[in-house]
Short mmCIF file of C-alpha atoms in Angstrom, two decimals:
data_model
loop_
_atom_site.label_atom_id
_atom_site.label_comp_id
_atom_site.label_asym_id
_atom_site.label_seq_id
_atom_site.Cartn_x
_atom_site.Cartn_y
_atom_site.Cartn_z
CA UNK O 1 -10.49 74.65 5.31
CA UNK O 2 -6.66 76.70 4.85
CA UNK O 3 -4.49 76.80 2.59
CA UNK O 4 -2.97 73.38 2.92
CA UNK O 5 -6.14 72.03 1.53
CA UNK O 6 -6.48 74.52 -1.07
CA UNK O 7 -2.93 73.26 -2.21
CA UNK O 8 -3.83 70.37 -3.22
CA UNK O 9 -5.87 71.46 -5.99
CA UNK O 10 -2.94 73.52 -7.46
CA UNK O 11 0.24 71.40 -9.74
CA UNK O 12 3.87 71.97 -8.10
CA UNK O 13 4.76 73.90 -11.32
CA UNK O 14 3.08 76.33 -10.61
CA UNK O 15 3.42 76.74 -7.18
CA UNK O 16 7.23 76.35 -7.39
CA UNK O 17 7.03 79.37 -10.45
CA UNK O 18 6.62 82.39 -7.54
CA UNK O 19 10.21 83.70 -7.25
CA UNK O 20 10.08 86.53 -4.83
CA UNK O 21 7.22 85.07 -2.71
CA UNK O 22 5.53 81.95 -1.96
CA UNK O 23 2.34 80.78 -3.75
CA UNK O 24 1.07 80.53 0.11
CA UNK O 25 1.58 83.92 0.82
CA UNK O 26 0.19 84.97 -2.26
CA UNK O 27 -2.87 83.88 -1.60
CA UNK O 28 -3.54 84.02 2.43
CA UNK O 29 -5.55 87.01 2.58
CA UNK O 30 -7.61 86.40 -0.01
CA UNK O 31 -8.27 82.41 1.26
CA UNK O 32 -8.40 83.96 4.49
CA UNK O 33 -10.87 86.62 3.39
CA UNK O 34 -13.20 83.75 1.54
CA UNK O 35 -12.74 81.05 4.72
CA UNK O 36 -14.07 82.99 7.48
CA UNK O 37 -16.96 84.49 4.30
CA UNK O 38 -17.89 80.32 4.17
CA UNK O 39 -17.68 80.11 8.09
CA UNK O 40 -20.50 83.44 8.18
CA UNK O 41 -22.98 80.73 5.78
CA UNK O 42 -22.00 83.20 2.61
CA UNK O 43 -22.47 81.24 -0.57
CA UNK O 44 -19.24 81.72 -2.89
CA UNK O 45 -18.85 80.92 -6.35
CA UNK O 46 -16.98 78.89 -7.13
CA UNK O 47 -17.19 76.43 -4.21
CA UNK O 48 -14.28 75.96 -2.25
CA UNK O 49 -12.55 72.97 -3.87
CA UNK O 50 -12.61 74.55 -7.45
CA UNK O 51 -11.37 78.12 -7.31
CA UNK O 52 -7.70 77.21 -8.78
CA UNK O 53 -9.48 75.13 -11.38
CA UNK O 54 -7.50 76.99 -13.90
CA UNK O 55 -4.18 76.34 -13.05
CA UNK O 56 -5.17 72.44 -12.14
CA UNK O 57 -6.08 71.96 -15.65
CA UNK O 58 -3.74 73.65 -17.69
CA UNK O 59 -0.28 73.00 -16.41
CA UNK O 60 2.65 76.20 -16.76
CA UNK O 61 4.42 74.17 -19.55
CA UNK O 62 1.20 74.06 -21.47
CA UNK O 63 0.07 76.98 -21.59
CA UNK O 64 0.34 79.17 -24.48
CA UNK O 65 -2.78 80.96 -24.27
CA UNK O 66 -4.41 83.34 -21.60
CA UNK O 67 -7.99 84.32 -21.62
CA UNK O 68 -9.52 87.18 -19.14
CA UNK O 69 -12.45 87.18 -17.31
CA UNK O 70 -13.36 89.04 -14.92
CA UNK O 71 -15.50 87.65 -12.03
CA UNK O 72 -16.96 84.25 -11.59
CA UNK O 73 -20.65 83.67 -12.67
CA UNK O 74 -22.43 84.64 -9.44
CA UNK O 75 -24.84 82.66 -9.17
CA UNK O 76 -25.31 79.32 -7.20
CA UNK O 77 -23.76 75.95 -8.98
CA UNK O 78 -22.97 77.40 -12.22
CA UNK O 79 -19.29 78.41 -11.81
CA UNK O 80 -16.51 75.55 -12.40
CA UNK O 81 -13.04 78.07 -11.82
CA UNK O 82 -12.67 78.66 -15.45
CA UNK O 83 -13.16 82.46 -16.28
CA UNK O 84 -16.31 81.57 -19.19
CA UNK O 85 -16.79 78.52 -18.06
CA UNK O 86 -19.88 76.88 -16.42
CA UNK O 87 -20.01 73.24 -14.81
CA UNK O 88 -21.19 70.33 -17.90
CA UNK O 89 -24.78 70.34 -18.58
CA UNK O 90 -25.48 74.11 -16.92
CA UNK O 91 -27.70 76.40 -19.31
CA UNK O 92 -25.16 78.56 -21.65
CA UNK O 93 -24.06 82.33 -20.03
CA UNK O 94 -25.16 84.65 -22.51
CA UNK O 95 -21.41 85.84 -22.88
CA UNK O 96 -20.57 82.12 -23.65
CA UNK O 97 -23.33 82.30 -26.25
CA UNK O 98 -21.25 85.32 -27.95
CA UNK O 99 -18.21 83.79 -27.49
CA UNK O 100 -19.49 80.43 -29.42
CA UNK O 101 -20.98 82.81 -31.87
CA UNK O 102 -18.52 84.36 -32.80
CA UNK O 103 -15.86 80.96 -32.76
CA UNK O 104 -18.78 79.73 -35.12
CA UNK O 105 -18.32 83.26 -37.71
CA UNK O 106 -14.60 82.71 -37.35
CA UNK O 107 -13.41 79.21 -37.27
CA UNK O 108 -16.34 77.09 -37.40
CA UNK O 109 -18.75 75.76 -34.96
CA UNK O 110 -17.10 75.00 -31.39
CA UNK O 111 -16.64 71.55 -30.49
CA UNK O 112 -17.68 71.59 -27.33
CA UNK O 113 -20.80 70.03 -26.61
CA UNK O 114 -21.55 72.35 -23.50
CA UNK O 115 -20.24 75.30 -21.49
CA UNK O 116 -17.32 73.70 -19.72
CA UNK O 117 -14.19 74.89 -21.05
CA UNK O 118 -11.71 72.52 -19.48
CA UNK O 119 -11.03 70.87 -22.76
CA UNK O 120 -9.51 74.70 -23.31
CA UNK O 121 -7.91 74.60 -20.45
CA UNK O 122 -6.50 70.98 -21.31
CA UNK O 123 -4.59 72.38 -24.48
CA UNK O 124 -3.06 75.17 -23.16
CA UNK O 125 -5.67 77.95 -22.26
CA UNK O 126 -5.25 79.53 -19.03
CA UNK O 127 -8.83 80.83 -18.41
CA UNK O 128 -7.92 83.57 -15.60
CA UNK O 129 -10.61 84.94 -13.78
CA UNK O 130 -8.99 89.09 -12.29
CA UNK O 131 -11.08 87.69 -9.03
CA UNK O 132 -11.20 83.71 -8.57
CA UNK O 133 -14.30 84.11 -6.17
CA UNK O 134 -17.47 86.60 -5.90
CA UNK O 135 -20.14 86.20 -3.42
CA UNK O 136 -23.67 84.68 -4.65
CA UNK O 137 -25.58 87.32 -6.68
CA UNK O 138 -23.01 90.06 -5.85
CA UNK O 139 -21.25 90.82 -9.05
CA UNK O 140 -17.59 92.32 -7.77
CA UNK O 141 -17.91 91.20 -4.28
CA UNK O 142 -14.39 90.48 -4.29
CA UNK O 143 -12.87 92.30 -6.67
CA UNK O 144 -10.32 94.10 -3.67
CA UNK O 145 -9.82 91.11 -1.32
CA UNK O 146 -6.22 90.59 -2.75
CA UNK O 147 -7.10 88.43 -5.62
CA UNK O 148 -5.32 91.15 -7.92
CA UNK O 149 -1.77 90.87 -6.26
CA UNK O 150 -1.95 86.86 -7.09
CA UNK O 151 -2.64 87.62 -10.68
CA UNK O 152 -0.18 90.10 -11.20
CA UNK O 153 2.11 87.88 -9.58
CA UNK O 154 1.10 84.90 -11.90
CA UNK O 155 1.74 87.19 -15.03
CA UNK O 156 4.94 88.03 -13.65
CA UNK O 157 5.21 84.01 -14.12
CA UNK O 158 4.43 83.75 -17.52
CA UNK O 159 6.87 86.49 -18.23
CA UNK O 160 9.44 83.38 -18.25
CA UNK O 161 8.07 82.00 -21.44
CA UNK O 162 7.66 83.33 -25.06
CA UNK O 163 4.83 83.64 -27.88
CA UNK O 164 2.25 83.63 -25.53
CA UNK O 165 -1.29 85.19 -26.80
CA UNK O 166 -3.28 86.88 -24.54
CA UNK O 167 -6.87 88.24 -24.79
CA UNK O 168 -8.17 90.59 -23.23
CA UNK O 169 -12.01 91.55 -23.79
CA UNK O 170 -13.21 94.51 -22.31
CA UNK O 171 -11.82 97.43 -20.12
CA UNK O 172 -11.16 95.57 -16.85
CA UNK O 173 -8.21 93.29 -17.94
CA UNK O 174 -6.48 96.25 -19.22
CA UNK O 175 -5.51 96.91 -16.04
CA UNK O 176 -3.03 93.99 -16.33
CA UNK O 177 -1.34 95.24 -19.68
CA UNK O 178 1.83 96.47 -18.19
CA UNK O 179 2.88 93.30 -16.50
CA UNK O 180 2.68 91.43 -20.31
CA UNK O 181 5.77 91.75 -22.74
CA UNK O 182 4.07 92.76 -25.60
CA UNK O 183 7.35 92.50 -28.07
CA UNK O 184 7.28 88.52 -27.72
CA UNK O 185 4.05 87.55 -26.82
CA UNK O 186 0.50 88.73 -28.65
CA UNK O 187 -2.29 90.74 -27.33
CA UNK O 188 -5.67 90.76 -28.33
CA UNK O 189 -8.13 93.18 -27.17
CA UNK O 190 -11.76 94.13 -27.62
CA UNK O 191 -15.06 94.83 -26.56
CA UNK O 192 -16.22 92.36 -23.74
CA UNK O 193 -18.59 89.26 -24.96
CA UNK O 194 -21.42 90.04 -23.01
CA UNK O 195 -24.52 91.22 -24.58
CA UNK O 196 -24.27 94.72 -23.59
CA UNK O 197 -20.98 95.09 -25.50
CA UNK O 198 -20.15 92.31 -27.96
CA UNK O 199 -21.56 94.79 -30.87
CA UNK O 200 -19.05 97.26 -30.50
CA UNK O 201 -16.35 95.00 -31.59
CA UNK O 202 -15.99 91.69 -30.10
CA UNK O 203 -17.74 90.30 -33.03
CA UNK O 204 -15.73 90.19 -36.16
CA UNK O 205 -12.69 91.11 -33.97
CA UNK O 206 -11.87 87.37 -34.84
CA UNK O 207 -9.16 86.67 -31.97
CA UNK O 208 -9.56 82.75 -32.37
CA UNK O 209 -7.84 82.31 -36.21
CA UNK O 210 -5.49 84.74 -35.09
CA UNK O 211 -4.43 82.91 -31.90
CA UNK O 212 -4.39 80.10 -33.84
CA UNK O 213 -2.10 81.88 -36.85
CA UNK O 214 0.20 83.09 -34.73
CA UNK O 215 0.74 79.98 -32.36
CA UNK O 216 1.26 77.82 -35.74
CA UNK O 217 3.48 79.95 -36.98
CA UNK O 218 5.63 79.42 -33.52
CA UNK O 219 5.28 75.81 -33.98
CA UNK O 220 2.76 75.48 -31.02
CA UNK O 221 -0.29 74.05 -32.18
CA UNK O 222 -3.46 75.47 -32.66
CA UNK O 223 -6.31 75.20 -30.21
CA UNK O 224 -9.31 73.12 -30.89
CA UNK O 225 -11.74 76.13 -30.03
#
């Protein structure tokens, strides 16, 4: 495993996108750091083939949306490389269970059958994990391997379109605030979905209909949430 294979799962436009340093240099230690974890019989989540799911299914022209997570789901088989996302036919995170709540109080029941986002990701949602891989059952594991320079890196990117909305739930994405134009894109922030927090303000907060508002009124189609 390196990071020609890893390449492979990632489109040219994005990898083409990094201006003032390659996409293979961006992510060498962390890859590095996650190789030689595999190599030591470490289980990480997601496996190896899927961690840049989220830029292999929603292309840079695409995307108009960016949703925050923070860390993979930790535990064995359930992550797919979409920040909320589990693989089809896994049992429902309870954050996803909020989320789908709360899609359900705002803009009708979701129409996806299961937890796998990457219809989402197909229309335009970049589901962005702060760290694309975590050790099994160790929650932040890899949350200073060198993931975070990639992602500022890939905001930088985005920086070179317009009337982009991101969301941001909870206080770790905040962290990434100052690399998004806020005069011509939108940001949406609350409390994080998970069940110790989605009370104190991710419910009601609403943040699919106005996605959806303000990428109609830029002519860019709403999402099918």
């Amino acid at each position: 495993m390196n990071k020609k294979n890893i390449d492979l799962h990632i489109q040219e436009n994005w990898k083409n996108l990094f201006e003032n340093t390659s996409f293979s240099s961006l992510i060498d230690a962390p890859i590095k750091f996650v190789t030689k974890e595999i190599e030591n019989n470490k289980i990480i989540c997601p496996p190896y083939n899927q961690i840049f799911n989220a830029f292999k299914y929603c292309s840079f022209s695409k995307t108009k949306v960016v949703i925050f997570g923070q860390d993979p789901y930790f535990q064995k088989g359930v992550a797919n490389g979409l920040a909320f996302s589990v693989r089809p036919n896994e049992p429902i995170p309870s954050s996803l269970k909020n989320i789908y709540k709360e899609i359900k109080n705002d803009v009708g029941k979701s129409k996806n059958r299961d937890g796998c986002l990457k219809s989402w990701a197909r229309q335009g949602v970049l589901l962005l994990n702060s760290s694309l891989t975590v050790e099994e059952s160790k929650p932040g594991s890899h949350s200073n391997i060198g993931w975070e320079i990639f992602i500022r890196e890939t905001l930088k990117v985005l920086q070179k379109k317009r009337n982009i909305v991101f969301i941001l739930w909870g206080n770790h994405p905040k962290k990434y605030l100052k690399f998004i134009d806020s005069k011509h894109n939108l940001i949406l922030m609350s409390a994080h979905p998970s069940p110790l927090s989605a009370y104190r303000g991710f419910f009601g907060s609403k943040h699919f209909s106005k996605c959806n508002k303000y990428l109609e009124e830029h002519n860019l189609g709403k999402i099918i949430w």
